[in-house]
Coordinates of C-alpha atoms and ligand atoms in Angstrom, one line a residue:
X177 CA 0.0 0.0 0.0
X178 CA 1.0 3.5 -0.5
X179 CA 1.5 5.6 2.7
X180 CA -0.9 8.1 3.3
X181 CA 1.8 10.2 3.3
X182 CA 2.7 10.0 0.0
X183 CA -1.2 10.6 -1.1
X184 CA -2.4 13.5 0.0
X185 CA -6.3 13.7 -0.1
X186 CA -6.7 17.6 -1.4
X187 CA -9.8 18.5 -0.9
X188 CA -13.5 16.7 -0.9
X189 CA -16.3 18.1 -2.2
X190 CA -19.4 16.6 -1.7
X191 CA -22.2 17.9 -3.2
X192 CA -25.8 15.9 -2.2
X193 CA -28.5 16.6 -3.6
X194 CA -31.6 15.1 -1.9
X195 CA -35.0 14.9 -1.9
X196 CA -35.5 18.1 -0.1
X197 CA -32.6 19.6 -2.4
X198 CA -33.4 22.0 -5.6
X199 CA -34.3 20.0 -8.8
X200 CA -31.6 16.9 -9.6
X201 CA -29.9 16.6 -12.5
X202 CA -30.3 13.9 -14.6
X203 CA -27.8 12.7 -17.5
X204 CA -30.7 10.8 -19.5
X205 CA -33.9 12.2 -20.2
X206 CA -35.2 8.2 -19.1
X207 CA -36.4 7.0 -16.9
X208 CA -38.2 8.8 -15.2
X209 CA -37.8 9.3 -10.8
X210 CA -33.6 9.3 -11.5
X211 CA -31.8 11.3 -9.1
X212 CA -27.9 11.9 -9.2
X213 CA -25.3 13.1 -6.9
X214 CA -22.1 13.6 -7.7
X215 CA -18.9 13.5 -5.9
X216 CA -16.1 15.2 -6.6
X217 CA -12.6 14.4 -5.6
X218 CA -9.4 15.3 -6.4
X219 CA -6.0 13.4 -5.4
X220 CA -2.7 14.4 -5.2
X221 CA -0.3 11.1 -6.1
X222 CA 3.4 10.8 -5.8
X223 CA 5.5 8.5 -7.6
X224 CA 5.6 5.6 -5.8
X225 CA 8.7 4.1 -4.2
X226 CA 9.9 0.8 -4.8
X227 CA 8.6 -1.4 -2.3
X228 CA 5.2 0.9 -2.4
X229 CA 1.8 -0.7 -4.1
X230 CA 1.4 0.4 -7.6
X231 CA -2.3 0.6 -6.4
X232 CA -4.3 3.5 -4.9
X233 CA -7.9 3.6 -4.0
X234 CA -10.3 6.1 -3.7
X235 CA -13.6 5.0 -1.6
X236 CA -17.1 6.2 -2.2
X237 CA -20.4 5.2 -0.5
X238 CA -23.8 3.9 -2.7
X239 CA -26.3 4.6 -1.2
X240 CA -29.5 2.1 -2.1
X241 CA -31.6 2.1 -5.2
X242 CA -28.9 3.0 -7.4
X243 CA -29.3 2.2 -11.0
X244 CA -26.0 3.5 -12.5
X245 CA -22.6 5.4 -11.5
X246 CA -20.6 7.8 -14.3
X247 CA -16.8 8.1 -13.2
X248 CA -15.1 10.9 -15.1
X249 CA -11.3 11.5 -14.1
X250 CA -8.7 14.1 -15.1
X251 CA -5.0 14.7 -14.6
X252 CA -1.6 16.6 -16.3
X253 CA -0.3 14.1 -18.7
X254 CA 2.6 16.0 -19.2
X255 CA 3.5 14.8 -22.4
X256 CA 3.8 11.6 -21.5
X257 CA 5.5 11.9 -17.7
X258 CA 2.0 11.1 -16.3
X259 CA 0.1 7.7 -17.0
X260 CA -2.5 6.9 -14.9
X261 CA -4.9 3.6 -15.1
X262 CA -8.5 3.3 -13.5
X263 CA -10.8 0.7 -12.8
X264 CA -14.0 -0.2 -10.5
X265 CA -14.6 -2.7 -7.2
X266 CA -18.1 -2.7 -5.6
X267 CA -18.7 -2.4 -2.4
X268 CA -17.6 -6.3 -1.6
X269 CA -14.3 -4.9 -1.9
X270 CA -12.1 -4.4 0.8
X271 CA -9.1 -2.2 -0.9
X272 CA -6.4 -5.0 -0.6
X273 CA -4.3 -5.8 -3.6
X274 CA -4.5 -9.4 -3.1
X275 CA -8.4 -9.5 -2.3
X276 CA -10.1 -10.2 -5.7
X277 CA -13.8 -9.4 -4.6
X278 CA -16.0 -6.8 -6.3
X279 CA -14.2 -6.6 -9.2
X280 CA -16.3 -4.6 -11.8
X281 CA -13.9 -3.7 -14.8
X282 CA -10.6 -1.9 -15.6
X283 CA -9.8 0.5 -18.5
X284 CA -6.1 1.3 -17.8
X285 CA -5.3 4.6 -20.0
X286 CA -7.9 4.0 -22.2
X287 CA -10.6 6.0 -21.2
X288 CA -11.4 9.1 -19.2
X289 CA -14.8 8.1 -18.0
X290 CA -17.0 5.6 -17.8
X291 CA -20.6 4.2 -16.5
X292 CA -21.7 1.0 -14.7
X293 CA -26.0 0.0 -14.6
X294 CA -27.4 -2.8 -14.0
X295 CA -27.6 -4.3 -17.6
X296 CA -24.8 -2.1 -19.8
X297 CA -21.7 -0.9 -18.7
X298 CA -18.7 0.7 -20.7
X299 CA -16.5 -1.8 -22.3
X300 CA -14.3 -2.8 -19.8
X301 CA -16.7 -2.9 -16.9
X302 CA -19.2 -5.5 -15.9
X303 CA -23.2 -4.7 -15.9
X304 CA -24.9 -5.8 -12.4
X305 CA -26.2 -5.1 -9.3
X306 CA -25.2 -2.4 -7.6
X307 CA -24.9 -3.2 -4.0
X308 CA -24.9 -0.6 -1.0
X309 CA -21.8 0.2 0.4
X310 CA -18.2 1.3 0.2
X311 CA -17.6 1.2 -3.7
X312 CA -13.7 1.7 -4.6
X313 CA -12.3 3.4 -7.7
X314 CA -8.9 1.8 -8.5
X315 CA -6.1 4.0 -9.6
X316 CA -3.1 1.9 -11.3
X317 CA 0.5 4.4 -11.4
X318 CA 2.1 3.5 -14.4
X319 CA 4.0 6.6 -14.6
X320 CA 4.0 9.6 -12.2
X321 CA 6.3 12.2 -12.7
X322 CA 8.7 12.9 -10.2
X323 CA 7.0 16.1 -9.0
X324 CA 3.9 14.0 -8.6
X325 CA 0.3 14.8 -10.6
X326 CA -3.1 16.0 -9.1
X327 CA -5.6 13.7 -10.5
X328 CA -9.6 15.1 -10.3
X329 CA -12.9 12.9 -10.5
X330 CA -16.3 13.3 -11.1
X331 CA -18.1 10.4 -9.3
X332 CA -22.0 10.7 -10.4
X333 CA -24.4 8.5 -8.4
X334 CA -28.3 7.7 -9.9
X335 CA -30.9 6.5 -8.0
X336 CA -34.4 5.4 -8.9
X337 CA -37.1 6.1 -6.7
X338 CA -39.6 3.5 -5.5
X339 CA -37.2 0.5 -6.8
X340 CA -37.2 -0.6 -3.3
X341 CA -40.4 -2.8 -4.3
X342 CA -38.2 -4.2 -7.2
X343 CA -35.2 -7.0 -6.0
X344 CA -32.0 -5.8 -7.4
X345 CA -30.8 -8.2 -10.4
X346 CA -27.8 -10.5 -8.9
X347 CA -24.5 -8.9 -9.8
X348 CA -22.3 -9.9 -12.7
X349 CA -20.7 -13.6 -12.4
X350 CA -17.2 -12.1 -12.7
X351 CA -18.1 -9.9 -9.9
X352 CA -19.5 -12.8 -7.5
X353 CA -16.9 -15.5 -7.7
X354 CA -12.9 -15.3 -7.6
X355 CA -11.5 -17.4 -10.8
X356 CA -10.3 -19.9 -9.1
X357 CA -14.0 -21.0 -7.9
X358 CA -15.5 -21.2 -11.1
X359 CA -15.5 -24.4 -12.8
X360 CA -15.5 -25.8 -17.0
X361 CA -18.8 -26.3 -17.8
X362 CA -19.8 -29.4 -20.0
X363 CA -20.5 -27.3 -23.2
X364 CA -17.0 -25.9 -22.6
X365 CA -15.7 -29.1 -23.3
X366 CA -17.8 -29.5 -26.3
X367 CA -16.0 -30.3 -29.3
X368 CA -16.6 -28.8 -32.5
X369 CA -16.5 -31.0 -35.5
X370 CA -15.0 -30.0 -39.0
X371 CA -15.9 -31.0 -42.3
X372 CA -13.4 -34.0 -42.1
X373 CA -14.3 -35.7 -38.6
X374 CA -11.7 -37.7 -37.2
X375 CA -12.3 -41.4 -35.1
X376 CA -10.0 -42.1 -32.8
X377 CA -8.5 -45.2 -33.1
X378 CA -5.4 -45.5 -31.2
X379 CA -3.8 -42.1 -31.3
X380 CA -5.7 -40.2 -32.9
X381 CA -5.5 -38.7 -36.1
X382 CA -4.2 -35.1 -35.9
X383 CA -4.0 -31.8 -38.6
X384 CA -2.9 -28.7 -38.2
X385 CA -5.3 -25.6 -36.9
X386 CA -4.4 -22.4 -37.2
X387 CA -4.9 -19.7 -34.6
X388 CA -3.6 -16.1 -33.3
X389 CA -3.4 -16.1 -29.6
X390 CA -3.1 -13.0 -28.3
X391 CA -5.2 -9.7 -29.4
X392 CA -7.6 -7.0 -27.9
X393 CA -10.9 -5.4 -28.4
X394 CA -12.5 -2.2 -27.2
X395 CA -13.0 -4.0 -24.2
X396 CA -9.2 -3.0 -23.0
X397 CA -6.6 -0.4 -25.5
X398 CA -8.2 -2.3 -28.9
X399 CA -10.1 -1.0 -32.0
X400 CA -11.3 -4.2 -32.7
X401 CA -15.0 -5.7 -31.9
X402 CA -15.3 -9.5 -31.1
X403 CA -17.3 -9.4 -34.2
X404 CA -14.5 -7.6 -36.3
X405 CA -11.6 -9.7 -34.9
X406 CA -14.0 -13.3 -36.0
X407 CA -14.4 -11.6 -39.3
X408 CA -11.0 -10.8 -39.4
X409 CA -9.9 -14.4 -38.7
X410 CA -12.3 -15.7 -41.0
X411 CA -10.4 -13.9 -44.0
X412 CA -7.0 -14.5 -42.8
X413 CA -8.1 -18.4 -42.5
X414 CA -7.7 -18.6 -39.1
X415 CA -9.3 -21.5 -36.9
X416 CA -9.3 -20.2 -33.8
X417 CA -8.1 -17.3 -32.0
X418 CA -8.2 -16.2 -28.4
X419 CA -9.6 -12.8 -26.9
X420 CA -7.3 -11.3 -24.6
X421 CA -8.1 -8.0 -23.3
X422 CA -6.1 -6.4 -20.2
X423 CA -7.0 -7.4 -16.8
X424 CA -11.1 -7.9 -17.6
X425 CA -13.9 -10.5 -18.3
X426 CA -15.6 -8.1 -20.0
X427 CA -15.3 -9.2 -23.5
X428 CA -16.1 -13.0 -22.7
X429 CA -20.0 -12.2 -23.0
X430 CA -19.3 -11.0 -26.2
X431 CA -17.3 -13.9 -26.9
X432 CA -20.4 -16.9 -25.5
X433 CA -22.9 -14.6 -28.1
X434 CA -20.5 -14.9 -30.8
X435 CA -20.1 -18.1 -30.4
X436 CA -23.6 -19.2 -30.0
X437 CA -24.2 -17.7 -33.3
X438 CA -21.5 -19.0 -35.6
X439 CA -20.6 -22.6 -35.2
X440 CA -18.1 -22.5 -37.6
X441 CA -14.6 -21.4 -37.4
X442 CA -12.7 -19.9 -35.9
X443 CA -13.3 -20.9 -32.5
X444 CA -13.0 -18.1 -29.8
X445 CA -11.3 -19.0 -26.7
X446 CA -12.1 -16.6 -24.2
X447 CA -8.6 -15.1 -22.6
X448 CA -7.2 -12.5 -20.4
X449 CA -3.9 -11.0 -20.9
X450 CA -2.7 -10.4 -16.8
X451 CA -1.1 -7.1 -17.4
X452 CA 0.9 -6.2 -14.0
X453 CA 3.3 -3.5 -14.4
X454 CA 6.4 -6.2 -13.9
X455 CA 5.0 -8.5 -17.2
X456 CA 2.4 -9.5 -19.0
X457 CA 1.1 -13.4 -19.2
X458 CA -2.0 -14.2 -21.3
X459 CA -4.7 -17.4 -19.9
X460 CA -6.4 -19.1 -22.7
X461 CA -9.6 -21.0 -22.2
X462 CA -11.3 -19.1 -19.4
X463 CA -14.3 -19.9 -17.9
X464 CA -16.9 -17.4 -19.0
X465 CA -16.5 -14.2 -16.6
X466 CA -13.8 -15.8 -14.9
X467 CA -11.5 -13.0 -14.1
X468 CA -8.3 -13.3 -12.7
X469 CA -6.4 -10.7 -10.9
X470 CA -3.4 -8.6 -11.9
X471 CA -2.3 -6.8 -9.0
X472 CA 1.1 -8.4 -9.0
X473 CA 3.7 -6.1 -8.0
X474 CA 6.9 -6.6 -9.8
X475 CA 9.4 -9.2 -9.1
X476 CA 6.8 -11.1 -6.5
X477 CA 7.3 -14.5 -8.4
X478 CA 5.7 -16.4 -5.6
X479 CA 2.6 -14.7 -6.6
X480 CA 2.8 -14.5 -10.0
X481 CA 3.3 -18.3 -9.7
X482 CA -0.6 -18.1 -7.5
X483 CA -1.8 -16.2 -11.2
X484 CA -0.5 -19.1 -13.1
X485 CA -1.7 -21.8 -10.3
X486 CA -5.1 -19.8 -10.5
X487 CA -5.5 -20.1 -14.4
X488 CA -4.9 -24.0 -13.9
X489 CA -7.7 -24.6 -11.5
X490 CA -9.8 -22.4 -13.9
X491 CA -8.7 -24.8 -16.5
X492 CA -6.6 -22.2 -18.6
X493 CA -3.3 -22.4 -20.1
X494 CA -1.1 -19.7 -19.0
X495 CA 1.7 -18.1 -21.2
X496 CA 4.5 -15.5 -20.4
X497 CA 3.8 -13.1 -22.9
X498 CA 6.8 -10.8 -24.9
X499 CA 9.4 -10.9 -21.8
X500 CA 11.7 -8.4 -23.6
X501 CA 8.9 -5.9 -25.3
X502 CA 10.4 -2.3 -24.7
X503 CA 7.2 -0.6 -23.2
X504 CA 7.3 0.2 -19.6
X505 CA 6.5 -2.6 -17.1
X506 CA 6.1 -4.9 -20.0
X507 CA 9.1 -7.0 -19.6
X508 CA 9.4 -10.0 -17.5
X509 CA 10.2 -9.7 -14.3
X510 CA 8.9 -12.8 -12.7
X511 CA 10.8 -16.2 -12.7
X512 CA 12.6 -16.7 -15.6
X513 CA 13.1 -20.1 -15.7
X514 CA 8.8 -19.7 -16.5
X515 CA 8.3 -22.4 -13.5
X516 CA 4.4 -23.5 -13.7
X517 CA 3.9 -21.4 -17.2
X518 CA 2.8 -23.4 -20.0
X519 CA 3.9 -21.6 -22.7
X520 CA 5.9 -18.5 -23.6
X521 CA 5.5 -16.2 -26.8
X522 CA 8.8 -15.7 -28.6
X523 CA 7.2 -14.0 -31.6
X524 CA 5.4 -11.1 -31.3
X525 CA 4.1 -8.9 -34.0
X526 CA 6.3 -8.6 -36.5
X527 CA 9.9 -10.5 -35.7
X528 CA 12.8 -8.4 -34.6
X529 CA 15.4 -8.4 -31.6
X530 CA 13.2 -8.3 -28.8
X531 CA 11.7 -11.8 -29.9
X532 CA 15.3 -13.0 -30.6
X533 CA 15.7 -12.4 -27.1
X534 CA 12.6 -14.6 -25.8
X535 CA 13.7 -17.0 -28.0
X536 CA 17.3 -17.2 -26.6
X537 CA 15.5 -17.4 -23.2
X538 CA 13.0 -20.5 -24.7
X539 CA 16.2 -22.2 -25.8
X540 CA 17.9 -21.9 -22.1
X541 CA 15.0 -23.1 -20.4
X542 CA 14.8 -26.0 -23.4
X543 CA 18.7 -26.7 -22.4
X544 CA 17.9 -26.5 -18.3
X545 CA 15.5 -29.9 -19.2
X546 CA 12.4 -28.5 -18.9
X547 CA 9.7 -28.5 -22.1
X548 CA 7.7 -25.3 -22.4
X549 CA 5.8 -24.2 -25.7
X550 CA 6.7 -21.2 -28.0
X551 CA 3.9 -19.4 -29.2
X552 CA 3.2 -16.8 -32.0
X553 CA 0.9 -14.2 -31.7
X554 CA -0.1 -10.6 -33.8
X555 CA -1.3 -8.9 -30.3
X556 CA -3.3 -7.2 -32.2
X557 CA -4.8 -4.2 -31.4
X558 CA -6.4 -3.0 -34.9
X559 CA -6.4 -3.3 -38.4
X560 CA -2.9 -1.7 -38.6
X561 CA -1.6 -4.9 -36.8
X562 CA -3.0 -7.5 -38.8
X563 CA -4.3 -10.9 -36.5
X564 CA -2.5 -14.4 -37.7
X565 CA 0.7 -12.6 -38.0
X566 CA 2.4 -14.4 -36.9
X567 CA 0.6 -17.5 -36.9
X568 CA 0.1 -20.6 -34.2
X569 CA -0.3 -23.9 -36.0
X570 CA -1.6 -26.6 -33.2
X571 CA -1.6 -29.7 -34.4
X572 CA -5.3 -31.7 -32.7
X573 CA -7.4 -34.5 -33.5
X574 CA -10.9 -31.6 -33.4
X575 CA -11.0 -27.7 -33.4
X576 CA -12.3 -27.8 -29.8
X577 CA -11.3 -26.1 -27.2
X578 CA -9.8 -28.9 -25.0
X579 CA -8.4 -30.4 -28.1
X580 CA -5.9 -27.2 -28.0
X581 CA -5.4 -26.4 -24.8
X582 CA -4.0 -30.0 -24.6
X583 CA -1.7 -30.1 -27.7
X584 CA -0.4 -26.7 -26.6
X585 CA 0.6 -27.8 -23.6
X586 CA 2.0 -30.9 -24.9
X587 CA 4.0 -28.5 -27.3
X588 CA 2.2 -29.7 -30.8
X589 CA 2.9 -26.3 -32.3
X590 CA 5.1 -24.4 -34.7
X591 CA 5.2 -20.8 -35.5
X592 CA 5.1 -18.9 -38.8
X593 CA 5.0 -15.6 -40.2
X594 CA 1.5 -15.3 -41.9
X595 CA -1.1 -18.1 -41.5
X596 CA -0.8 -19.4 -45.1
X597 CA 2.8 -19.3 -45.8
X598 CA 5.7 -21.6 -45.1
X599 CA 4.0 -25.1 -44.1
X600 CA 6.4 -26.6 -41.8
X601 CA 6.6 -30.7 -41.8
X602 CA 9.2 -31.4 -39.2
X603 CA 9.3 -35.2 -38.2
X604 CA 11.5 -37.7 -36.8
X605 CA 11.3 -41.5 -37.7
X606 CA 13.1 -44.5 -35.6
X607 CA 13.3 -48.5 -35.9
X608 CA 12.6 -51.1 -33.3
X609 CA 14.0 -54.4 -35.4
X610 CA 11.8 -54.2 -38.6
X611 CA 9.5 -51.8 -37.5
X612 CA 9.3 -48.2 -38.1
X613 CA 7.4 -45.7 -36.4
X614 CA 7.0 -41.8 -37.0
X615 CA 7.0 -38.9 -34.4
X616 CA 5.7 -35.7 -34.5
X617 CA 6.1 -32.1 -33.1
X618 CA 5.7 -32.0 -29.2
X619 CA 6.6 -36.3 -29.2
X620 CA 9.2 -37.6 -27.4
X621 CA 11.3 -40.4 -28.7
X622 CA 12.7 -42.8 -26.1
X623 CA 15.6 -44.9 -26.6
X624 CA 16.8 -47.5 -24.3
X625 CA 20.5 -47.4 -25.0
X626 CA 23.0 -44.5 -27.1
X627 CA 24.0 -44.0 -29.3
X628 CA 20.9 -44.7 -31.1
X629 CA 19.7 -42.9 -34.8
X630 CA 17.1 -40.5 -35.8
X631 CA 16.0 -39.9 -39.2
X632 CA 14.6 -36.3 -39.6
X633 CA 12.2 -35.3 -42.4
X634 CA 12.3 -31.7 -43.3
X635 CA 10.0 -30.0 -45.5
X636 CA 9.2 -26.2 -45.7
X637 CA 6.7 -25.5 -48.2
X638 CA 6.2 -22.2 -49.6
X639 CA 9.7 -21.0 -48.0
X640 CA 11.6 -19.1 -50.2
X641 CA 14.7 -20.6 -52.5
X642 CA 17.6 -18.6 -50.7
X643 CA 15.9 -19.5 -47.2
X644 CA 17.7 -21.6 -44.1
X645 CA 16.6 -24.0 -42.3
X646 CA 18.4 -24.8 -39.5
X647 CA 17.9 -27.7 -37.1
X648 CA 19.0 -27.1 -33.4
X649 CA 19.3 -29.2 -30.6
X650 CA 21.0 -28.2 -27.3
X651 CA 21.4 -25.0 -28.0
X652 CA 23.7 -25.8 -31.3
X653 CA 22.5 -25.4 -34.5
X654 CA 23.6 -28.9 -35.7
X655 CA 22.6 -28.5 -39.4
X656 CA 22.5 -25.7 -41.7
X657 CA 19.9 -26.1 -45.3
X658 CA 18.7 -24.5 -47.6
X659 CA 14.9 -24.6 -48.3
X660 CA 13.6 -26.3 -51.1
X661 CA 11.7 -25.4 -53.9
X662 CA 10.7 -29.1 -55.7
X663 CA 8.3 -29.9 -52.3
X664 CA 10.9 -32.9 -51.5
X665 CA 12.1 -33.1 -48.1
X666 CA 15.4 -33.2 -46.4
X667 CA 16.0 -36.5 -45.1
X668 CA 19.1 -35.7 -42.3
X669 CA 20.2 -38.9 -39.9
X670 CA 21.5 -37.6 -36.9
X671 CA 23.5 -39.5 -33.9
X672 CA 21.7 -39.0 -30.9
X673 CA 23.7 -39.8 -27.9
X674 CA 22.5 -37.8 -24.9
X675 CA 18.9 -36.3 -24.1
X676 CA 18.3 -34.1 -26.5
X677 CA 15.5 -31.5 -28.1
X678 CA 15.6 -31.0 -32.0
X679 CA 13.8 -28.2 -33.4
X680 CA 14.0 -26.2 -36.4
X681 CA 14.2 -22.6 -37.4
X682 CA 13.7 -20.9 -40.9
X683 CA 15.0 -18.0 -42.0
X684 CA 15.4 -15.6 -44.8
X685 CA 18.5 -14.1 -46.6
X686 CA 18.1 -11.5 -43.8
X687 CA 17.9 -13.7 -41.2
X688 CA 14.5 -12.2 -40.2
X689 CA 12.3 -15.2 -38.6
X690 CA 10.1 -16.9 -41.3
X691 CA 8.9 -20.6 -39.0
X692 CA 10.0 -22.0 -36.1
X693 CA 9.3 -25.2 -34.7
X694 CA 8.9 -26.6 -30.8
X695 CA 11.0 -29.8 -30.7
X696 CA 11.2 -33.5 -31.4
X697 CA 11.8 -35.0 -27.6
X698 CA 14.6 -37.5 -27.6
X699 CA 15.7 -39.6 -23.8
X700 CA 17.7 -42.2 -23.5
X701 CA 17.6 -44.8 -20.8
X702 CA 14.9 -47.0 -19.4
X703 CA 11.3 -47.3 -20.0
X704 CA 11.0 -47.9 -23.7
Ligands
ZN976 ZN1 1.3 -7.3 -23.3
ZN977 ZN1 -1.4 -7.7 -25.6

């Protein structure tokens, strides 16, 4: 928490205007019997010191029968120097960063104001009821300049007379239950046929879906509408994508109508990118309205590690998104070593050295032993920044949303540029006496004695002539090809005598990223 010292409570001007009061103003001309009072505040924050809450909340009572609240909120941005985030708790709030309850939406720098009612809301903040009580405006400090920044609100309260006869409409899901409660419903599981339905019969036969993992709507900093970004997928031939505005459940509504209404692809996940000011991790496969908090301060693995323990019980993947992006607070400060993380995006937008980076980082925690997925995603925010680029290609037996979670974890994926270029076919084939078996992305080989051989086959369809493929394992590129143009592939034997990962990476002429691959497993010992 911030000391009191440091935030200085200016001034406080209440303004009620009651029954007995001269004629209330009201925003809308409808209904009729609306009353408001409004609040005004203004705060005086100072940057806050390092082992200080990034979190400051302003408390303000609701009295009963209220049918909506408008939050307008001003301060200096000084050209930058000054960024300062908002969001909403009800009154089941208690003003702790690590108590989740009465949550009611976030906007970061989005917006300047805002409303709440029972059935709409501004996009980023959940409809409901409105209970009585201490309600608490959230203030995230992203940036305060050193001299500090005065920060003035407008807090206007309506109230309906005679709706004490009526019982107030329950509040919004998201706002009732902490994530972790909420469970996957039956339809969740559902699994969405295509036109080429698969039996299983063994294992299963897979093929490749393509999907764009991380983007946002108007629901956080996007242009995009839920309806836009299925639209958008739809012409870029996505299968699936994932919604994943900042630190909100808002969107997922919008997400369970559009998918009620369009049961072809691409299948919506519902997501939420956790956006603390130490990193950003995105969940995939949220409950609907599950929200999950943010308020991580920077560094605090331990509970970063609860957010990703969180998303698990909810029954969500959960990725460390672009842990070397350049904007402030959006670098990973957590464990890097990604303990408990699924997944971790090494391509982001369009490739350059701050996905080199992540990738370098993938390929240490690949050499430490442990198996995470890389993951492409646009993070798209608007047309400018087209979705499925780059692309996620998950290989699963059905475009459902188990289906993926479960070969993303298992690290059935590779990564390209744009959704319809530069097929990758990466697989490894290996004998037991006369017969021979084939293994895929994400599969591990087990051999019960070294050296043993692997036969790689190689093929990178649509990659350009004067392209390189290179096949890594152990942190060594181990062969160096070019692409191929006659749709053959490379057919490389390869000695394997220790545990080892193989994966492959594809390149162009400038060595700008064109595919990657997550490995080919390889152990030795027992238990063949
Ligand atoms: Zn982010
Ligand atoms: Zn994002």
């Amino acid at each position: 928490m911030l000391t009191t010292a440091r935030l200085i409570t200016l001034a406080l001007l209440c303004c009620v205007l009651g029954h007995s009061a001269p004629q209330p103003v009201s925003i809308r001309p409808e209904p009729k019997n609306i009353r408001t009072q409004t609040v005004e505040r203004l705060v005086q924050l100072k940057p806050p010191g390092a082992d200080d809450s990034r979190y400051y909340y302003i408390p303000f009572d609701v009295p009963p029968n209220a049918v909506r609240i408008n939050i307008s909120y001003q301060y200096d941005r000084a050209k930058g120097a000054n960024t300062i985030d908002i969001g909403l708790f009800d009154a089941r709030s208690t003003g702790s960063d690590t108590d989740p309850r009465g949550f009611r939406g976030w906007s970061g720098g989005r917006r300047s104001e805002f409303f709440i009612s029972h059935d709409e809301a501004t996009p980023g903040y959940l409809s409901g009821g409105m209970p009585i009580g201490t309600w608490r405006i959230i203030l995230g400090l992203y940036k305060v300049a050193p001299a500090g920044v005065d920060v003035s609100f407008k807090i206007g309260i309506e109230t309906e007379e005679n709706r004490s006869s009526r019982p107030p409409p329950a509040p919004h899901k998201s706002g009732l239950s902490s994530a972790g409660a909420t469970t996957v419903s039956a339809a969740e599981r559902g699994t969405r046929r295509t036109s080429s339905p698969q039996k299983a019969a063994g294992r299963s036969p897979q093929r490749w879906w393509r999907g764009d993992l991380h983007m946002h709507t108007v629901h956080s900093d996007g242009n995009w509408t839920v309806a836009e970004l299925i639209s958008s997928a739809q012409s870029a031939g996505l299968d699936f994508i994932s919604v994943t505005d900042h630190n909100t459940a808002s969107h997922h509504v919008e997400v369970d109508r559009a998918r009620a209404r369009a049961p072809q692809p691409p299948l919506v996940l519902r997501g939420e990118e956790i956006t603390s000011y130490g990193g950003h991790t995105n969940a995939w496969g949220l409950p609907s309205g599950t929200w999950i908090d943010f308020r991580v301060r920077p560094g605090d693995a331990a509970r970063m590690a609860r957010v990703a323990a969180e998303a698990h019980r909810s029954g969500a993947l959960i990725s460390i998104n672009h842990p070397f992006a350049l904007c402030g607070g959006c670098d990973w400060s957590y464990d890097k070593s990604a303990r408990g993380f699924d997944a971790i995006e090494v391509w982001n937008g369009a490739w350059d050295f701050t996905d080199g980076l992540a990738l370098k980082m993938w390929d240490e925690i690949l050499q430490s032993g442990r198996r995470i997925t890389a993951i492409a995603s646009s993070d798209s925010h608007r047309a400018a920044n087209p979705i499925g680029q780059p692309t996620t290609h998950v290989a699963a037996n059905a475009l459902s949303q188990t289906a993926l979670l479960a070969a993303i974890r298992q690290g059935r994926v590779y990564l390209t540029g744009e959704a319809a270029r530069s097929a990758v076919s990466f697989e490894a084939e290996t004998r037991t006496g006369r017969r021979r078996s084939r293994q895929m992305i994400g599969d591990e080989i087990r051999f019960s004695r070294a050296p043993a051989m692997l036969r790689f086959f190689i093929n990178t369809e649509g990659a350009p002539p004067e392209a390189t493929i290179s096949l890594i394992s152990n942190g060594q590129v181990i062969r160096s090809l070019p692409a191929r143009s006659d749709g053959q592939p490379h057919v490389i034997e390869i000695e394997c005598r220790q545990d080892s990962y193989y994966r492959l990476e594809v390149r162009d002429k400038t060595k700008a990223m064109l595919a990657l691959t997550n490995p080919i497993y390889a152990r030795i010992g027992k238990g063949q």
